[in-house]
């Protein structure tokens, strides 16, 4: 079958380039490759999730790959920004900020979740709360997630602003840290509404969570390389990441990062332009 | 048992009391628990950390004792955290707290403890205690049973011991009795095993062989009793065949004279102990007695013959005697018929007498007469001897008997001619008031005559016959009359003295005397009259025979 042949040929090519990459990477064998991940989950959890990828990259690159979890978002940004890590995994907003502060980096790949390399944010409430639209949020208690979070703060905040609302119009607003927390808070009635990402919204639907507003699509999480990474490295890693969806093992590695991840796909900076403008708009309003 | 019951009852009561207490404690603990949980959850909620609630509830639910259910519900009914055990609660105890978590709401914290575990604990404790008590009870019971059992056992042992001892004693007594029986038999009793080795050996055997039981134990029969070694064949045959065997006359020689033994072999028939018991009796005396009786029978037969013969002889003899006496008388000049006839014939009797004397006719006639008289006397003696009448006892005077016997002895032709009895001085030392002795005249006369004759015979052999005497003494002793016949003849040696009463023993030359006289005398005195007869003699000095006859 030609497709298989194609795939096999691709794999063969991949392998060939890997070896070549390995040979060149061998020169830098003394220092391990650092894969930095932002602390969006507990440390152990993140290590567990990203270790398969690290092992895979080690095989590919022929050098040990360590997973480094950032202390916080700003530190994470600073590390990749100042090229202290080799590869970084960033959320969309984090990426934008990072680039804004430190300049462009070689882009490696972005997540493809459920077949889509973008996602939406949702404004949610519990069923029967009486909140049907953003406009209803006036004098309501609203729950955000992490201030730096794209979907649990920045985008929703922008949505509110677009709707002519700001946090002052809310009876109360809190940053609850995580999407899940937001969902629970909303469900428990502590807050009337909140902002969560799509997957969280989906998972809490059965427990009574309802969405009443949906955001525009924003590009998914991204893998970048340090700015002084050589092309060879970048190409190798890109190819490696793109190839994960091809194999069962690769798909396993992807799922390990996040359930629902179907692949790592090419990415361009332009994919984040809409987010960039949102952030600009927010910062104009004083939201950082 | 009663103790056990009391202990159990009190334990139960205590446990029940404890249950209440435990329950109270558990409830108090539960209250503390819920307060702690409440405070923690409260702070968590206040930090809006809804995410953690699920985990916390799960953790506490698992680790807090007796938790059946732990649930935190938002004011609107949304369950923020829930833990519940699968199994239903046996004894649920519900505690509820309210937690402020938002401006509007009080979260409800429901804490259900299952004090069924308390029950469980109590029950477990109860079971443990019960089993412990049971164990203790069992131990006690066992101990008491053991001690009782031991006591009973001891008692039984005692009884068994006692019985054993009794049996042992009985056994010992039986053994001793058997041993006594075994030993008291005058015979020689020997028990042998299948190989004819000695297993038992009585006192008689010890005496006969001069070897003790311990010396002969296990040795062969032939070794133990060499004199009977020649009978080993019969012994072995008897053991083998199982048939009792009697050897009536086994001859052994002791000091030159024969001794006779009767050997009877009784084989033992049990399978376990094959072997035999051998009884040996010295029957020498009996044999001799038998021989004597045979002799006596012979003699009686002879006597009978003799008596018959005697009667037959007496007739012609008396004819001879009478005729010879007549001849003698008619030849003498005393008878008137003879003188008348001589005158008629013109015979001179004196010349006839002279002729008869010169020719020795008168001598011959005298000889015929004497010979006939002597023959007659012999016949008479023989008749007297053969006339064996039954023993007739009558109280007699011994002194009288002695005198009679002396008279008989004096007229005894034998003594007169050969031994010249008249030359011997008879000294009488009679006790005058001797009591009458019940005895048989003929027999006692026979005995006394025998003694006197023997004395005379003994003295006849001596050269110097001048001082020869026989002393006859009678004395009354406590229970009997003592008779002594003493001579100052040549006396007897020790050996002769020992054997003087033996049948067929004689110092006289062959042909003279049968040697029966003394043994018959012995028999008469000891057996017939229950007396004693003994001899006391010294070579060169003389002999003294002492007879004792009971007079009561």
CSV table of N, CA and C in Angstrom, one decimal, chain B residues 17-117:
chain,number,residue,atom,x,y,z
B,17,UNK,N,-20.6,-2.4,80.5
B,17,UNK,CA,-20.3,-1.1,81.0
B,17,UNK,C,-19.3,-0.4,80.2
B,18,UNK,N,-18.3,-1.2,79.8
B,18,UNK,CA,-17.2,-0.7,79.0
B,18,UNK,C,-17.8,-0.2,77.6
B,19,UNK,N,-18.7,-1.0,77.1
B,19,UNK,CA,-19.3,-0.6,75.8
B,19,UNK,C,-19.9,0.8,75.9
B,20,UNK,N,-20.6,1.0,76.9
B,20,UNK,CA,-21.2,2.3,77.1
B,20,UNK,C,-20.2,3.4,77.1
B,21,UNK,N,-19.2,3.0,77.9
B,21,UNK,CA,-18.1,4.0,78.1
B,21,UNK,C,-17.4,4.2,76.7
B,22,UNK,N,-17.1,3.1,76.1
B,22,UNK,CA,-16.4,3.1,74.8
B,22,UNK,C,-17.2,3.9,73.8
B,23,UNK,N,-18.5,3.6,73.9
B,23,UNK,CA,-19.4,4.3,72.9
B,23,UNK,C,-19.3,5.8,73.2
B,24,UNK,N,-19.3,6.2,74.5
B,24,UNK,CA,-19.3,7.6,74.8
B,24,UNK,C,-18.0,8.2,74.4
B,25,UNK,N,-16.9,7.4,74.6
B,25,UNK,CA,-15.6,7.9,74.2
B,25,UNK,C,-15.5,8.0,72.7
B,26,UNK,N,-16.1,7.0,72.0
B,26,UNK,CA,-16.1,7.1,70.6
B,26,UNK,C,-16.9,8.3,70.1
B,27,UNK,N,-18.0,8.5,70.8
B,27,UNK,CA,-18.8,9.7,70.4
B,27,UNK,C,-18.0,11.0,70.6
B,28,UNK,N,-17.4,11.0,71.8
B,28,UNK,CA,-16.6,12.2,72.1
B,28,UNK,C,-15.5,12.4,71.0
B,29,UNK,N,-14.9,11.3,70.7
B,29,UNK,CA,-13.8,11.3,69.7
B,29,UNK,C,-14.4,11.8,68.4
B,30,UNK,N,-15.6,11.3,68.1
B,30,UNK,CA,-16.2,11.7,66.8
B,30,UNK,C,-16.4,13.2,66.8
B,31,UNK,N,-16.8,13.6,67.9
B,31,UNK,CA,-17.1,15.1,68.0
B,31,UNK,C,-15.8,15.8,67.8
B,32,UNK,N,-14.7,15.3,68.4
B,32,UNK,CA,-13.4,15.9,68.2
B,32,UNK,C,-13.0,15.8,66.7
B,33,UNK,N,-13.3,14.6,66.2
B,33,UNK,CA,-12.9,14.4,64.8
B,33,UNK,C,-13.6,15.4,63.9
B,34,UNK,N,-14.9,15.6,64.1
B,34,UNK,CA,-15.6,16.4,63.2
B,34,UNK,C,-15.2,17.9,63.4
B,35,UNK,N,-14.9,18.2,64.6
B,35,UNK,CA,-14.4,19.6,64.8
B,35,UNK,C,-13.1,19.8,64.0
B,36,UNK,N,-12.3,18.8,64.1
B,36,UNK,CA,-11.0,19.0,63.4
B,36,UNK,C,-11.2,19.0,61.9
B,37,UNK,N,-12.1,18.1,61.4
B,37,UNK,CA,-12.4,18.1,60.0
B,37,UNK,C,-13.0,19.4,59.6
B,38,UNK,N,-13.9,19.8,60.4
B,38,UNK,CA,-14.6,21.1,60.1
B,38,UNK,C,-13.6,22.2,60.0
B,39,UNK,N,-12.7,22.3,60.9
B,39,UNK,CA,-11.8,23.4,60.9
B,39,UNK,C,-10.9,23.4,59.7
B,40,UNK,N,-10.5,22.2,59.3
B,40,UNK,CA,-9.6,22.0,58.2
B,40,UNK,C,-10.4,22.4,56.9
B,41,UNK,N,-11.6,21.8,56.8
B,41,UNK,CA,-12.4,22.0,55.6
B,41,UNK,C,-12.8,23.5,55.5
B,42,UNK,N,-13.0,24.0,56.7
B,42,UNK,CA,-13.4,25.4,56.7
B,42,UNK,C,-12.3,26.3,56.1
B,43,UNK,N,-11.1,26.0,56.6
B,43,UNK,CA,-10.0,26.8,56.1
B,43,UNK,C,-9.7,26.6,54.6
B,44,UNK,N,-9.9,25.3,54.2
B,44,UNK,CA,-9.8,25.0,52.8
B,44,UNK,C,-10.8,25.7,52.0
B,45,UNK,N,-12.0,25.7,52.5
B,45,UNK,CA,-13.1,26.4,51.7
B,45,UNK,C,-12.9,27.9,51.7
B,46,UNK,N,-12.4,28.4,52.8
B,46,UNK,CA,-12.2,29.8,52.9
B,46,UNK,C,-11.1,30.2,51.9
B,47,UNK,N,-10.2,29.3,51.6
B,47,UNK,CA,-9.2,29.5,50.5
B,47,UNK,C,-9.8,29.2,49.1
B,48,UNK,N,-11.0,28.9,49.1
B,48,UNK,CA,-11.7,28.5,47.8
B,48,UNK,C,-11.0,27.3,47.2
B,49,UNK,N,-10.5,26.5,48.0
B,49,UNK,CA,-9.8,25.3,47.5
B,49,UNK,C,-10.8,24.1,47.4
B,50,UNK,N,-11.8,24.3,46.5
B,50,UNK,CA,-12.8,23.3,46.3
B,50,UNK,C,-12.2,22.0,45.8
B,51,UNK,N,-11.2,22.2,45.0
B,51,UNK,CA,-10.5,21.0,44.4
B,51,UNK,C,-10.1,20.0,45.4
B,52,UNK,N,-9.5,20.5,46.5
B,52,UNK,CA,-8.9,19.6,47.5
B,52,UNK,C,-9.9,18.9,48.3
B,53,UNK,N,-11.1,19.4,48.4
B,53,UNK,CA,-12.1,18.8,49.3
B,53,UNK,C,-12.3,17.3,49.0
B,54,UNK,N,-12.4,17.0,47.8
B,54,UNK,CA,-12.7,15.6,47.4
B,54,UNK,C,-11.6,14.7,48.0
B,55,UNK,N,-10.4,15.1,47.8
B,55,UNK,CA,-9.2,14.3,48.3
B,55,UNK,C,-9.2,14.3,49.8
B,56,UNK,N,-9.4,15.4,50.4
B,56,UNK,CA,-9.4,15.4,51.9
B,56,UNK,C,-10.4,14.5,52.4
B,57,UNK,N,-11.6,14.6,51.9
B,57,UNK,CA,-12.7,13.8,52.4
B,57,UNK,C,-12.4,12.3,52.2
B,58,UNK,N,-11.8,12.0,51.1
B,58,UNK,CA,-11.5,10.6,50.8
B,58,UNK,C,-10.4,10.2,51.8
B,59,UNK,N,-9.4,11.0,52.0
B,59,UNK,CA,-8.4,10.6,53.0
B,59,UNK,C,-8.9,10.4,54.4
B,60,UNK,N,-9.6,11.4,54.8
B,60,UNK,CA,-10.2,11.3,56.2
B,60,UNK,C,-11.1,10.2,56.3
B,61,UNK,N,-11.9,10.0,55.4
B,61,UNK,CA,-12.9,8.9,55.4
B,61,UNK,C,-12.2,7.6,55.6
B,62,UNK,N,-11.1,7.5,54.9
B,62,UNK,CA,-10.3,6.2,55.0
B,62,UNK,C,-9.6,6.0,56.3
B,63,UNK,N,-9.1,7.1,56.8
B,63,UNK,CA,-8.2,7.0,57.9
B,63,UNK,C,-8.8,7.3,59.3
B,64,UNK,N,-9.9,8.0,59.3
B,64,UNK,CA,-10.5,8.3,60.6
B,64,UNK,C,-11.3,7.1,61.0
B,65,UNK,N,-11.1,6.7,62.3
B,65,UNK,CA,-11.7,5.5,62.8
B,65,UNK,C,-13.2,5.5,62.7
B,66,UNK,N,-13.7,4.4,62.4
B,66,UNK,CA,-15.1,4.2,62.4
B,66,UNK,C,-15.9,5.0,61.4
B,67,UNK,N,-15.2,5.7,60.5
B,67,UNK,CA,-16.0,6.6,59.6
B,67,UNK,C,-16.8,5.7,58.6
B,68,UNK,N,-18.0,5.9,58.6
B,68,UNK,CA,-18.9,5.3,57.7
B,68,UNK,C,-19.1,6.2,56.5
B,69,UNK,N,-19.4,7.5,56.8
B,69,UNK,CA,-19.6,8.4,55.7
B,69,UNK,C,-19.2,9.8,56.1
B,70,UNK,N,-18.5,10.4,55.2
B,70,UNK,CA,-18.1,11.8,55.4
B,70,UNK,C,-18.5,12.6,54.1
B,71,UNK,N,-19.4,13.6,54.3
B,71,UNK,CA,-19.9,14.3,53.1
B,71,UNK,C,-19.9,15.7,53.4
B,72,UNK,N,-19.4,16.4,52.5
B,72,UNK,CA,-19.5,17.9,52.6
B,72,UNK,C,-20.4,18.4,51.4
B,73,UNK,N,-21.4,19.0,51.8
B,73,UNK,CA,-22.4,19.5,50.7
B,73,UNK,C,-22.5,21.0,50.8
B,74,UNK,N,-22.5,21.5,49.6
B,74,UNK,CA,-22.7,23.0,49.5
B,74,UNK,C,-24.1,23.3,49.9
B,75,UNK,N,-24.3,24.6,50.2
B,75,UNK,CA,-25.6,25.0,50.6
B,75,UNK,C,-26.7,24.7,49.6
B,76,UNK,N,-26.2,24.7,48.3
B,76,UNK,CA,-27.2,24.4,47.3
B,76,UNK,C,-27.4,22.9,47.0
B,77,UNK,N,-26.7,22.1,47.8
B,77,UNK,CA,-26.9,20.7,47.7
B,77,UNK,C,-25.8,20.0,46.8
B,78,UNK,N,-24.9,20.8,46.3
B,78,UNK,CA,-23.9,20.2,45.5
B,78,UNK,C,-22.9,19.5,46.4
B,79,UNK,N,-22.6,18.3,46.1
B,79,UNK,CA,-21.7,17.5,46.9
B,79,UNK,C,-20.3,17.8,46.5
B,80,UNK,N,-19.6,18.4,47.5
B,80,UNK,CA,-18.2,18.8,47.2
B,80,UNK,C,-17.2,17.7,47.5
B,81,UNK,N,-17.7,16.9,48.4
B,81,UNK,CA,-16.8,15.7,48.7
B,81,UNK,C,-17.6,14.7,49.4
B,82,UNK,N,-17.3,13.4,49.0
B,82,UNK,CA,-18.1,12.3,49.6
B,82,UNK,C,-17.3,11.1,49.8
B,83,UNK,N,-17.4,10.6,50.9
B,83,UNK,CA,-16.7,9.3,51.2
B,83,UNK,C,-17.8,8.4,51.9
B,84,UNK,N,-17.9,7.2,51.4
B,84,UNK,CA,-18.8,6.3,52.1
B,84,UNK,C,-18.3,4.9,52.0
B,85,UNK,N,-18.5,4.2,53.0
B,85,UNK,CA,-18.1,2.8,53.0
B,85,UNK,C,-19.1,1.9,52.3
B,86,UNK,N,-18.7,0.9,51.6
B,86,UNK,CA,-19.7,0.1,50.9
B,86,UNK,C,-20.6,-0.6,51.8
B,87,UNK,N,-20.1,-1.2,52.9
B,87,UNK,CA,-21.0,-2.0,53.8
B,87,UNK,C,-21.8,-1.0,54.6
B,88,UNK,N,-23.0,-1.5,54.8
B,88,UNK,CA,-23.9,-0.6,55.6
B,88,UNK,C,-23.4,-0.5,57.1
B,89,UNK,N,-23.8,0.6,57.7
B,89,UNK,CA,-23.4,0.8,59.1
B,89,UNK,C,-24.2,0.0,60.0
B,90,UNK,N,-23.6,-0.6,61.0
B,90,UNK,CA,-24.3,-1.4,62.0
B,90,UNK,C,-24.9,-0.5,63.0
B,91,UNK,N,-24.1,0.5,63.4
B,91,UNK,CA,-24.6,1.3,64.5
B,91,UNK,C,-24.2,2.8,64.1
B,92,UNK,N,-24.9,3.4,63.2
B,92,UNK,CA,-24.5,4.7,62.7
B,92,UNK,C,-24.8,5.8,63.8
B,93,UNK,N,-23.8,6.7,63.8
B,93,UNK,CA,-23.9,7.8,64.7
B,93,UNK,C,-23.6,9.0,63.9
B,94,UNK,N,-24.6,9.9,63.8
B,94,UNK,CA,-24.5,11.0,62.8
B,94,UNK,C,-24.2,12.3,63.5
B,95,UNK,N,-23.2,12.9,63.0
B,95,UNK,CA,-22.8,14.2,63.5
B,95,UNK,C,-22.9,15.2,62.3
B,96,UNK,N,-23.3,16.4,62.6
B,96,UNK,CA,-23.4,17.3,61.5
B,96,UNK,C,-22.9,18.7,62.0
B,97,UNK,N,-22.2,19.3,61.1
B,97,UNK,CA,-21.7,20.6,61.4
B,97,UNK,C,-21.9,21.5,60.1
B,98,UNK,N,-22.0,22.7,60.4
B,98,UNK,CA,-22.1,23.7,59.3
B,98,UNK,C,-20.8,24.5,59.2
B,99,UNK,N,-20.5,24.7,57.9
B,99,UNK,CA,-19.2,25.4,57.7
B,99,UNK,C,-19.6,26.6,56.8
B,100,UNK,N,-19.1,27.7,57.2
B,100,UNK,CA,-19.3,28.9,56.4
B,100,UNK,C,-18.3,28.9,55.3
B,101,UNK,N,-18.7,29.1,54.1
B,101,UNK,CA,-17.7,29.1,53.0
B,101,UNK,C,-17.9,30.2,52.0
B,102,UNK,N,-19.0,30.8,52.1
B,102,UNK,CA,-19.2,31.9,51.2
B,102,UNK,C,-20.2,32.8,51.8
B,103,UNK,N,-20.4,33.9,51.2
B,103,UNK,CA,-21.3,34.9,51.8
B,103,UNK,C,-22.7,34.3,52.1
B,104,UNK,N,-23.1,33.4,51.2
B,104,UNK,CA,-24.5,32.9,51.3
B,104,UNK,C,-24.5,31.6,52.1
B,105,UNK,N,-23.5,30.9,51.9
B,105,UNK,CA,-23.8,29.5,52.2
B,105,UNK,C,-23.1,29.0,53.4
B,106,UNK,N,-23.7,28.0,54.0
B,106,UNK,CA,-23.1,27.1,55.0
B,106,UNK,C,-23.0,25.7,54.4
B,107,UNK,N,-21.9,25.3,54.2
B,107,UNK,CA,-21.7,24.0,53.8
B,107,UNK,C,-22.1,23.0,54.9
B,108,UNK,N,-22.7,22.0,54.5
B,108,UNK,CA,-23.1,21.0,55.6
B,108,UNK,C,-22.1,19.9,55.6
B,109,UNK,N,-21.6,19.7,56.8
B,109,UNK,CA,-20.6,18.6,56.9
B,109,UNK,C,-21.3,17.5,57.7
B,110,UNK,N,-21.5,16.4,57.0
B,110,UNK,CA,-22.1,15.3,57.7
B,110,UNK,C,-21.0,14.2,57.9
B,111,UNK,N,-21.0,13.8,59.1
B,111,UNK,CA,-20.0,12.8,59.5
B,111,UNK,C,-20.8,11.7,60.2
B,112,UNK,N,-20.8,10.6,59.5
B,112,UNK,CA,-21.5,9.4,60.1
B,112,UNK,C,-20.4,8.4,60.5
B,113,UNK,N,-20.5,8.2,61.7
B,113,UNK,CA,-19.5,7.2,62.3
B,113,UNK,C,-20.3,5.9,62.5
B,114,UNK,N,-19.6,4.8,62.2
B,114,UNK,CA,-20.3,3.5,62.5
B,114,UNK,C,-19.7,2.9,63.7
B,115,UNK,N,-20.5,3.1,64.8
B,115,UNK,CA,-20.0,2.5,66.0
B,115,UNK,C,-20.2,1.0,66.1
B,116,UNK,N,-20.7,0.6,65.0
B,116,UNK,CA,-20.7,-0.9,64.9
B,116,UNK,C,-19.4,-1.5,65.2
B,117,UNK,N,-18.4,-0.7,64.8
B,117,UNK,CA,-17.0,-1.1,65.1
B,117,UNK,C,-16.7,-1.2,66.6
